[in-house]
mmCIF file of N, CA, C and O in Angstrom:
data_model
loop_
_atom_site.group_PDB
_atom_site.id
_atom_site.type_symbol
_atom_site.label_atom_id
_atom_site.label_comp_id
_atom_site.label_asym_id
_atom_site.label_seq_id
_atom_site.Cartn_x
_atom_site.Cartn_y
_atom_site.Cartn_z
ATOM 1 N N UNK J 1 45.304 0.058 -29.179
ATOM 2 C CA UNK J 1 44.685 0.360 -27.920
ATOM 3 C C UNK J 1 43.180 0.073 -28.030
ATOM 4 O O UNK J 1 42.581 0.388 -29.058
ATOM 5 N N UNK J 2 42.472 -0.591 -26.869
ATOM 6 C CA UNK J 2 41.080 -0.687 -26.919
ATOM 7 C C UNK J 2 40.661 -0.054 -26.527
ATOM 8 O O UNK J 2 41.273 0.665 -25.737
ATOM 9 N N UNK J 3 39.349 0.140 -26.783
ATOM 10 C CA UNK J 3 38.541 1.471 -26.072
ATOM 11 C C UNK J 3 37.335 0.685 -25.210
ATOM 12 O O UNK J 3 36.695 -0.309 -25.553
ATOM 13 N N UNK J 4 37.247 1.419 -24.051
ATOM 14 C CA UNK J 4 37.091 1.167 -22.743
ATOM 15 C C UNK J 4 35.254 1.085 -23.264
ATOM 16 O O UNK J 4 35.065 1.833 -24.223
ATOM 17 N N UNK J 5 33.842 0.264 -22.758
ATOM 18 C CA UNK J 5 32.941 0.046 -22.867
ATOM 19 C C UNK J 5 32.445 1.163 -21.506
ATOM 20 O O UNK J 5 32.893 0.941 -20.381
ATOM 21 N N UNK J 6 31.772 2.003 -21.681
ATOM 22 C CA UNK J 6 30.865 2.666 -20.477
ATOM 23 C C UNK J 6 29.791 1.527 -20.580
ATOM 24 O O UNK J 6 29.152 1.036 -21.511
ATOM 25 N N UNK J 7 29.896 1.221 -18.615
ATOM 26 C CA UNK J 7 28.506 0.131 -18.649
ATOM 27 C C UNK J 7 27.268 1.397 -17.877
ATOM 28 O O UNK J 7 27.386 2.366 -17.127
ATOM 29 N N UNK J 8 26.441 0.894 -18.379
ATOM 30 C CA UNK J 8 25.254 1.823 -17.620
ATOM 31 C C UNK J 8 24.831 0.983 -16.925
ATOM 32 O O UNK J 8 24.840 -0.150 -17.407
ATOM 33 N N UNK J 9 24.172 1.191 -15.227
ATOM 34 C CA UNK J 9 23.684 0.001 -14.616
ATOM 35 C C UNK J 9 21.894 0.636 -14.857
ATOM 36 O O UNK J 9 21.324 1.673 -15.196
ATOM 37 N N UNK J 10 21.612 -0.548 -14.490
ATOM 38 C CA UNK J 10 20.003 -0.794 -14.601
ATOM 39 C C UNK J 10 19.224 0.226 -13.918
ATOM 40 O O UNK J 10 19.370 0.327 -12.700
ATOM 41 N N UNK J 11 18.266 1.139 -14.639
ATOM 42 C CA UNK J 11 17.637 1.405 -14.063
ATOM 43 C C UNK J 11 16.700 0.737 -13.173
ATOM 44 O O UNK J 11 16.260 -0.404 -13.316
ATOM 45 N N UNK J 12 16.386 1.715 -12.064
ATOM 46 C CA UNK J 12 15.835 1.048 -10.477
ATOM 47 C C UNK J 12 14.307 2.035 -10.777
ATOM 48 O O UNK J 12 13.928 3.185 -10.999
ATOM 49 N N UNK J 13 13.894 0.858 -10.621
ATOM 50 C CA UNK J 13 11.958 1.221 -10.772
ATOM 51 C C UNK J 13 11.422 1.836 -9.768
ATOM 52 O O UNK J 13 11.412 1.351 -8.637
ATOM 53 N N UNK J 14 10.948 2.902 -10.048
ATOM 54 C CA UNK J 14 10.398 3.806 -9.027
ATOM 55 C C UNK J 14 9.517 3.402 -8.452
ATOM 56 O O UNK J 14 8.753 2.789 -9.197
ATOM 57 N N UNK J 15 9.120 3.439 -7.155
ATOM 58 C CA UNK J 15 8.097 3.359 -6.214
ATOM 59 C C UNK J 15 7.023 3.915 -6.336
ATOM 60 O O UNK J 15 6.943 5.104 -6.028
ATOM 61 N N UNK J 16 5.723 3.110 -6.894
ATOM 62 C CA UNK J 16 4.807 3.754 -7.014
ATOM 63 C C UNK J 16 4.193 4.411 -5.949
ATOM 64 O O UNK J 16 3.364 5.250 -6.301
ATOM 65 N N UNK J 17 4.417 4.227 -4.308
ATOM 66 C CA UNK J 17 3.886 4.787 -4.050
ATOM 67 C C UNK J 17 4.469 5.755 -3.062
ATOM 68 O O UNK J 17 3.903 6.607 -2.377
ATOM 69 N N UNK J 18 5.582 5.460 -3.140
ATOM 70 C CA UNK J 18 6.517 6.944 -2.669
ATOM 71 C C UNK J 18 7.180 8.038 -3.121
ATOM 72 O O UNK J 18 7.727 8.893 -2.423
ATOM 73 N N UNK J 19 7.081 7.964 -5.045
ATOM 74 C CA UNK J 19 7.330 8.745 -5.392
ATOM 75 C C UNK J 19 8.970 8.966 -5.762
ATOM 76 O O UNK J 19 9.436 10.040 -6.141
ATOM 77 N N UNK J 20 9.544 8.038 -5.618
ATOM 78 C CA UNK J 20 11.124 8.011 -5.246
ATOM 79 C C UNK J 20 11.710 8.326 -4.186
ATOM 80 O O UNK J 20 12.936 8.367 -4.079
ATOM 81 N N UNK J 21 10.698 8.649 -3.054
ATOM 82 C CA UNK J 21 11.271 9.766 -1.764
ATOM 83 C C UNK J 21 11.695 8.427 -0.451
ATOM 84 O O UNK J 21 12.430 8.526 0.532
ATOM 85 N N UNK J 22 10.901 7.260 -0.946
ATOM 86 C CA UNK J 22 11.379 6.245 0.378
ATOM 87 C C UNK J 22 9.956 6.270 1.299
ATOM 88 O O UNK J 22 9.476 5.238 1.768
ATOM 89 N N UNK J 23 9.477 7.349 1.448
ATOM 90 C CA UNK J 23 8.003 7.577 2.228
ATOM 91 C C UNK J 23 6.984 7.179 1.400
ATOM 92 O O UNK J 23 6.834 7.468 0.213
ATOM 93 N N UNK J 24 6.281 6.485 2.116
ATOM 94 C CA UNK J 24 4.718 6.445 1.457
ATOM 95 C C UNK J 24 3.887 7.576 1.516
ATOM 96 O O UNK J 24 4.009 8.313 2.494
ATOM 97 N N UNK J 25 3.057 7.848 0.638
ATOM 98 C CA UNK J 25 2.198 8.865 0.903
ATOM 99 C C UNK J 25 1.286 8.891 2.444
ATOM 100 O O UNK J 25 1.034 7.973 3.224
ATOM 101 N N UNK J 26 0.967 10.217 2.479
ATOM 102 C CA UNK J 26 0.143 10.104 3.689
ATOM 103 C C UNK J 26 -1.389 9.772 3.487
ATOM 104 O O UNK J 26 -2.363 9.549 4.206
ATOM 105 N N UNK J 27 -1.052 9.865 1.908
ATOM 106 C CA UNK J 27 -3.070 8.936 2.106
ATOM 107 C C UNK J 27 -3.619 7.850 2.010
ATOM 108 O O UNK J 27 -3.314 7.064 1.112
ATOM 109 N N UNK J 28 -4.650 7.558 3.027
ATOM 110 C CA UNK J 28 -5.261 6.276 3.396
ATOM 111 C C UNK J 28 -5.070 5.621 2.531
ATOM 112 O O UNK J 28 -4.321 4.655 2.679
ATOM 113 N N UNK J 29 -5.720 5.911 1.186
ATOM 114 C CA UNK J 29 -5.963 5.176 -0.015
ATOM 115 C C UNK J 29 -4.472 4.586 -0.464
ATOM 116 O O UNK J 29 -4.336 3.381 -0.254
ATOM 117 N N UNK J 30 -3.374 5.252 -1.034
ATOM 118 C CA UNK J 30 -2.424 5.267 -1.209
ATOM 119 C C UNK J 30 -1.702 4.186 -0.145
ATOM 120 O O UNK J 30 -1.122 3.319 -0.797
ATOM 121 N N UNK J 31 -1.583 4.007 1.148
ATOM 122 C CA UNK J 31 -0.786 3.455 2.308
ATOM 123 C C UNK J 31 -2.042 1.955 2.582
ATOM 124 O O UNK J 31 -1.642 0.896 3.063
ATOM 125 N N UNK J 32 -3.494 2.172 2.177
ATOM 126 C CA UNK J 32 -4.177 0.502 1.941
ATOM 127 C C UNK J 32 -3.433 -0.376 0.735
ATOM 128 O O UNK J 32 -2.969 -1.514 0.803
ATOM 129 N N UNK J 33 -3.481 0.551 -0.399
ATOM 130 C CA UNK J 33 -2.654 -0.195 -1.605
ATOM 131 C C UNK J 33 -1.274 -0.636 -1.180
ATOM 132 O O UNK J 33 -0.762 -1.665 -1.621
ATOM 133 N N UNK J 34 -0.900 -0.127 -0.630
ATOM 134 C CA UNK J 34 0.981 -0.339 -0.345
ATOM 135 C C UNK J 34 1.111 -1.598 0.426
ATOM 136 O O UNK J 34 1.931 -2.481 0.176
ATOM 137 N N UNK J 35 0.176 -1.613 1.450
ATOM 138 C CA UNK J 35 -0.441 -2.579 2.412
ATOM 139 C C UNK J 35 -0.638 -3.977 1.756
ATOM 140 O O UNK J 35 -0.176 -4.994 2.273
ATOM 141 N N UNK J 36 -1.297 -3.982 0.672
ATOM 142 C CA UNK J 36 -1.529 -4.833 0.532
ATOM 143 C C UNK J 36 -1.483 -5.013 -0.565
ATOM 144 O O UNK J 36 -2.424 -5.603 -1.096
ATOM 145 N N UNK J 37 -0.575 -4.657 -1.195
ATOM 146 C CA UNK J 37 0.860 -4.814 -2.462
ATOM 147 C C UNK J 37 1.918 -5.659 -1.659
ATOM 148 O O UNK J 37 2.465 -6.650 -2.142
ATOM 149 N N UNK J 38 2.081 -5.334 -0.794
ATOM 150 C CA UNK J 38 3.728 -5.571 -0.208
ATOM 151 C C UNK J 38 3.167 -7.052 0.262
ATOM 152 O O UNK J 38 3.676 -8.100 -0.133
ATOM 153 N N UNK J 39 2.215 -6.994 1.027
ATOM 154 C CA UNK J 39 2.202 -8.466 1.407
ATOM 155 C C UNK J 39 1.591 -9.621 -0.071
ATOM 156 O O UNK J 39 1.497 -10.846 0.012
ATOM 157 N N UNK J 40 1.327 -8.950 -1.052
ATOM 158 C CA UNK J 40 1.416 -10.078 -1.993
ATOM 159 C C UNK J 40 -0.180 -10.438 -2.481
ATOM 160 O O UNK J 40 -0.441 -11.290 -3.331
ATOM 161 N N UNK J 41 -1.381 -9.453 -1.632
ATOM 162 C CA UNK J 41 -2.696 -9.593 -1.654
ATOM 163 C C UNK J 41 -3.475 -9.258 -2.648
ATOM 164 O O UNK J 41 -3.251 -8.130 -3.086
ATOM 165 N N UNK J 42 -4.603 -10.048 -3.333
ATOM 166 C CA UNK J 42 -5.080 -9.816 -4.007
ATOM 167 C C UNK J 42 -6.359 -8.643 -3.689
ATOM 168 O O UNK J 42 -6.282 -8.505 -2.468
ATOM 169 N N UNK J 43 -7.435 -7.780 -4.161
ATOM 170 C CA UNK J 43 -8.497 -7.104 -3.955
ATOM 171 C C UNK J 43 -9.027 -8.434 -2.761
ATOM 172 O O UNK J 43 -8.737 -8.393 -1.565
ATOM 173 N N UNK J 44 -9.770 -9.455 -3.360
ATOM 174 C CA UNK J 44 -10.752 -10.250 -3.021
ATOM 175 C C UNK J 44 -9.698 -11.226 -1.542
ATOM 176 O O UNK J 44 -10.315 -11.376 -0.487
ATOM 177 N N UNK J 45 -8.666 -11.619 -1.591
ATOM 178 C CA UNK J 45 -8.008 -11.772 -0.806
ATOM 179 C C UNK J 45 -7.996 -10.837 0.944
ATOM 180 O O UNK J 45 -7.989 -11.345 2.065
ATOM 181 N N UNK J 46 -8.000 -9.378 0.555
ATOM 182 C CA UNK J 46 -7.896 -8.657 1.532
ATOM 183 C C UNK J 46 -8.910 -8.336 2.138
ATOM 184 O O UNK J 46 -8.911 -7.904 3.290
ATOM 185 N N UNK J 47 -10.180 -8.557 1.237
ATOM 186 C CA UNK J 47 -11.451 -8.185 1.397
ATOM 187 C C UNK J 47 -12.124 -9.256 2.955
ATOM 188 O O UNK J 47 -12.866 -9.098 3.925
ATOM 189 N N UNK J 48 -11.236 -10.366 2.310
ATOM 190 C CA UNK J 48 -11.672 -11.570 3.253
ATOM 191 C C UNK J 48 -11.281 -11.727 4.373
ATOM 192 O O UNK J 48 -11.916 -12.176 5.328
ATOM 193 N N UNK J 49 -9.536 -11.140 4.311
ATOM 194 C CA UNK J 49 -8.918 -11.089 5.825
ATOM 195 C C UNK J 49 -9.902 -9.945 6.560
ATOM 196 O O UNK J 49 -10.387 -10.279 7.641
ATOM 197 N N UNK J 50 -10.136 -8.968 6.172
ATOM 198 C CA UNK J 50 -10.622 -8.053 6.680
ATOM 199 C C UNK J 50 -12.581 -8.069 6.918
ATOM 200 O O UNK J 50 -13.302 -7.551 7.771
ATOM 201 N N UNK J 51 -12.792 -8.692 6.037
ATOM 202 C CA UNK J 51 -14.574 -8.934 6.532
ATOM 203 C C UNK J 51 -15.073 -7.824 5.689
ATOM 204 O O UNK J 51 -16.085 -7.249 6.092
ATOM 205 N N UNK J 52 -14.482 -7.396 4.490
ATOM 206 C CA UNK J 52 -15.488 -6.218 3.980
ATOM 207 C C UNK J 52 -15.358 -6.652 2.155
ATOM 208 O O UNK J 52 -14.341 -7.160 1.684
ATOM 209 N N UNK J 53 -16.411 -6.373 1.461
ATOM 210 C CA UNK J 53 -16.327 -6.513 0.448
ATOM 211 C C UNK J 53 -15.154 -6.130 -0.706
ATOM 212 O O UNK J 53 -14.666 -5.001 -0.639
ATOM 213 N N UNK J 54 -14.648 -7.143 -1.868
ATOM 214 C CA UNK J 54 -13.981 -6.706 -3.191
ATOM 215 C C UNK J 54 -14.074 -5.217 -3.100
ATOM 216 O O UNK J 54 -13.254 -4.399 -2.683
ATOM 217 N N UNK J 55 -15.386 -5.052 -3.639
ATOM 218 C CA UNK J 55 -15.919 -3.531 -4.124
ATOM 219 C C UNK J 55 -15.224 -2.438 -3.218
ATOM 220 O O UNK J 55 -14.565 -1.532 -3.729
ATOM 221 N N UNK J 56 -15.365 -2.536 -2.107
ATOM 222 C CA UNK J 56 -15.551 -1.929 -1.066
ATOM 223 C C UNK J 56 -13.865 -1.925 -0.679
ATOM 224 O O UNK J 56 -13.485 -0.963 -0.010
ATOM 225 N N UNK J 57 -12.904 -2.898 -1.049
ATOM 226 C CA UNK J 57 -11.408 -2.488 -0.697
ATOM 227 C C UNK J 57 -10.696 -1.680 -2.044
ATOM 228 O O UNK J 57 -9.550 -1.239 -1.964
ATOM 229 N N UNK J 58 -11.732 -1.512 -3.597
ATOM 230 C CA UNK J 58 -11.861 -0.989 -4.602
ATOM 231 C C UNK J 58 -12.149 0.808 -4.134
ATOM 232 O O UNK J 58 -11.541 1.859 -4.336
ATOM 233 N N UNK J 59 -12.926 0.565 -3.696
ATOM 234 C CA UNK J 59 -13.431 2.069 -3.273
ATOM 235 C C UNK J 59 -12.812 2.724 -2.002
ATOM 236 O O UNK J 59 -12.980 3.932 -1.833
ATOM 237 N N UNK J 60 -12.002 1.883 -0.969
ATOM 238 C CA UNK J 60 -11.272 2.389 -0.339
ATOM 239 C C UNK J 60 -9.670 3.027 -0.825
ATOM 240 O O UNK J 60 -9.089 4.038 -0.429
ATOM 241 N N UNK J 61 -9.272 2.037 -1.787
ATOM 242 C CA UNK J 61 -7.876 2.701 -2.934
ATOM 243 C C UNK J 61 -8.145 3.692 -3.393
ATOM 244 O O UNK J 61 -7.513 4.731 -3.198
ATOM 245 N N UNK J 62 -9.328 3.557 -4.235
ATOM 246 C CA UNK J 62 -9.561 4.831 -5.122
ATOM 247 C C UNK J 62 -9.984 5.618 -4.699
ATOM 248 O O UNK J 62 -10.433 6.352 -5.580
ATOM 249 N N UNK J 63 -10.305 6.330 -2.871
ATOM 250 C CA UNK J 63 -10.569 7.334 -2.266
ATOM 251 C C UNK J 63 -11.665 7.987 -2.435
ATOM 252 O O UNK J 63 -11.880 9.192 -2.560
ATOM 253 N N UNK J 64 -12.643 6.676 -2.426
ATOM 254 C CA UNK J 64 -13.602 6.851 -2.816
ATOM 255 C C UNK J 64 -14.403 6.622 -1.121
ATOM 256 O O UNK J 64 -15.188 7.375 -0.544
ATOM 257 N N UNK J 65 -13.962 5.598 -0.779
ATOM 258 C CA UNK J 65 -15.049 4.435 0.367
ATOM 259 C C UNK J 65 -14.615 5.542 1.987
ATOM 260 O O UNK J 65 -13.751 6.376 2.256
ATOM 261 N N UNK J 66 -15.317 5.166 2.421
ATOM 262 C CA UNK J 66 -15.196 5.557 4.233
ATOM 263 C C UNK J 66 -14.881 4.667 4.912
ATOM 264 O O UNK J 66 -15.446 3.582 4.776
ATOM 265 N N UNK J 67 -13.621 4.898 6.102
ATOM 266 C CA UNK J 67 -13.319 3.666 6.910
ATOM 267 C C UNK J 67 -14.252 3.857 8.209
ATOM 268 O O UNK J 67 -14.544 5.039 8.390
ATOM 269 N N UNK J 68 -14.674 3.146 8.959
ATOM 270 C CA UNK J 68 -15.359 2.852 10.292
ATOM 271 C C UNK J 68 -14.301 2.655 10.799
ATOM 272 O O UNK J 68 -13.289 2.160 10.302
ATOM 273 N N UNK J 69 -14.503 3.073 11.921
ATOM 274 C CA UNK J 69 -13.686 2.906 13.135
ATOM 275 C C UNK J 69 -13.035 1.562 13.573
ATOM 276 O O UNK J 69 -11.845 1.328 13.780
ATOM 277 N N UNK J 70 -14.397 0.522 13.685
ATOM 278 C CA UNK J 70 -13.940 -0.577 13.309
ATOM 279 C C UNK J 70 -12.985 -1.543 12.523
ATOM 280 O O UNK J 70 -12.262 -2.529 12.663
ATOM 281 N N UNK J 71 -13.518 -0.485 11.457
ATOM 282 C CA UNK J 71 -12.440 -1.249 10.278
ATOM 283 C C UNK J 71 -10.812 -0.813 10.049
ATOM 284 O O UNK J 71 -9.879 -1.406 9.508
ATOM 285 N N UNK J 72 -10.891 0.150 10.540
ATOM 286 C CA UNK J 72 -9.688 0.930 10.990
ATOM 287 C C UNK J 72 -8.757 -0.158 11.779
ATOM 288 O O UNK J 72 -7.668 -0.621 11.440
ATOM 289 N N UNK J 73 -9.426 -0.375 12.766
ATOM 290 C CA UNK J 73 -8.997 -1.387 14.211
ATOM 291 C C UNK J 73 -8.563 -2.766 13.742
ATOM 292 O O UNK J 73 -7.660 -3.415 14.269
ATOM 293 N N UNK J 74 -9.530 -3.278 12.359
ATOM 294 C CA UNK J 74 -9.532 -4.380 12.240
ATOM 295 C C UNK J 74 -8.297 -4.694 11.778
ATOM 296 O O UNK J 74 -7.559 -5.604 12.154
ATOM 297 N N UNK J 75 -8.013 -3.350 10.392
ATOM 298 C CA UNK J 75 -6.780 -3.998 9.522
ATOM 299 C C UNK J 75 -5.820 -3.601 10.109
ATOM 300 O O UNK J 75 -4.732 -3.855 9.593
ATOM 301 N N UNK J 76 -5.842 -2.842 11.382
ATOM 302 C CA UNK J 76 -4.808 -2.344 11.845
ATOM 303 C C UNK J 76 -3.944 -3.286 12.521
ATOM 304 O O UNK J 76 -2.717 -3.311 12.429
ATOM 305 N N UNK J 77 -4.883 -4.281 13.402
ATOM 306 C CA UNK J 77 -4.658 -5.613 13.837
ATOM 307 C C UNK J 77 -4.052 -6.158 13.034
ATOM 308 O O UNK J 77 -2.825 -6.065 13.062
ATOM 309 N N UNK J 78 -4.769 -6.997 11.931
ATOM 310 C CA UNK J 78 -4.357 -8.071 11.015
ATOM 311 C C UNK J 78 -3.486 -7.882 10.495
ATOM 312 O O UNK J 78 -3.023 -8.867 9.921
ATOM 313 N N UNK J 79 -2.698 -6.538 10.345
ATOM 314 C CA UNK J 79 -1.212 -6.480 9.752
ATOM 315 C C UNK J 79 -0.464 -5.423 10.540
ATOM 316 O O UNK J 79 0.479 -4.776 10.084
ATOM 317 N N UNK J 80 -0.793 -5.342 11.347
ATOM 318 C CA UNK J 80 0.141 -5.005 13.054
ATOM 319 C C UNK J 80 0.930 -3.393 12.161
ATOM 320 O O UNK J 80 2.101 -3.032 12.038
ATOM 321 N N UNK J 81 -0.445 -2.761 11.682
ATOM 322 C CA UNK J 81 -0.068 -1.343 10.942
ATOM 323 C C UNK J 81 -0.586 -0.361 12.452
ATOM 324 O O UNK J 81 -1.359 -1.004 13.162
ATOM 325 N N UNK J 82 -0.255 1.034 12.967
ATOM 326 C CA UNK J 82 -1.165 1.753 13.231
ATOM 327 C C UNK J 82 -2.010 2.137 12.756
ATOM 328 O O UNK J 82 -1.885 2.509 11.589
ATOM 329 N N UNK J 83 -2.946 2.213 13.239
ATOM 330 C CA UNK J 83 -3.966 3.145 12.846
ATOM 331 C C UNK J 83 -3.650 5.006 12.173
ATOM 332 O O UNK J 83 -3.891 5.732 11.209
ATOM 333 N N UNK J 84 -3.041 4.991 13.355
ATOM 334 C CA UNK J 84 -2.373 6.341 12.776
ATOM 335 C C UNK J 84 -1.611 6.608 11.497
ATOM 336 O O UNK J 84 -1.685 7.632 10.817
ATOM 337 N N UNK J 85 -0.644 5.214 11.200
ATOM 338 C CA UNK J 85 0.002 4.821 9.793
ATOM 339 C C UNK J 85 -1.032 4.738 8.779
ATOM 340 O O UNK J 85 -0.837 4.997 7.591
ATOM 341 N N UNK J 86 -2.227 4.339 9.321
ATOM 342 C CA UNK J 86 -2.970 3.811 7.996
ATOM 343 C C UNK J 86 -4.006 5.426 7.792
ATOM 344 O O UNK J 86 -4.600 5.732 6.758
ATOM 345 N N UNK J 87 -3.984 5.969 8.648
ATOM 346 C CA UNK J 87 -4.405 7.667 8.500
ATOM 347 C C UNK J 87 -3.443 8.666 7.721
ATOM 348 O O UNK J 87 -3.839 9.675 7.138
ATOM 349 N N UNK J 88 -1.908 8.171 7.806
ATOM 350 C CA UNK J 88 -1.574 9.039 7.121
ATOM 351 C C UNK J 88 -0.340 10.140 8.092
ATOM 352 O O UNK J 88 0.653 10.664 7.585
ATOM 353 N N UNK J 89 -0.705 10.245 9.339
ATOM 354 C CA UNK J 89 -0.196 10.745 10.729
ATOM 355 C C UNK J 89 1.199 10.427 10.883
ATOM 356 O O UNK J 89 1.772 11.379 11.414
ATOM 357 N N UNK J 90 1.823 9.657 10.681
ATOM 358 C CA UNK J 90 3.141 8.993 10.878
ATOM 359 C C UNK J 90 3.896 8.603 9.612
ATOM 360 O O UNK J 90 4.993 8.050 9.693
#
C-alpha cells in the first residue's frame, strides 16, 4: 500500500496594506502608497503626474507631509480616487 503525500498549497502573501482584512487602511498615508503601488508608480513618477515633489510624495507616505486642498483634488482626478477615499472616510 502507498502512502498518500499531504500537499500543502502556497502560502498567499499578505497585503501590506490591509492587513489580511481586504480593506485598506483608513490612512491617507497608507491609501497614497496603495495608490500608487497598484498602478505600478514609482516615488518620482507620481510626483510628476501630480506636480509635487519626490520628497514631498516621501513625506506624504510616511505621514509626515500636509495635503492642500488642491492637491487633494488633483490626485483625486488623475486616478478617479475620492477624495473622501484618499481621507480615509470610505
Amino acid at each position: 500500500m502507498s502512502k498518500l503525500k499531504t500537499v500543502v498549497p502556497p502560502q498567499q502573501e499578505a497585503c501590506p496594506y490591509c492587513k489580511g482584512t481586504g480593506n485598506v487602511s483608513p490612512s491617507p498615508a497608507v491609501r497614497l502608497r496603495a495608490l500608487r503601488d497598484n498602478r505600478n508608480l514609482s516615488q518620482a513618477d507620481f510626483s510628476n503626474m501630480v506636480g509635487i515633489s519626490r520628497a514631498q510624495v516621501a513625506n506624504l507616505e510616511s505621514g509626515r507631509g500636509n495635503y492642500s486642498t488642491d492637491l487633494l483634488l488633483r490626485i483625486a482626478d488623475r486616478f478617479e480616487v475620492s477624495v473622501d477615499w484618499l481621507l480615509g472616510r470610505q
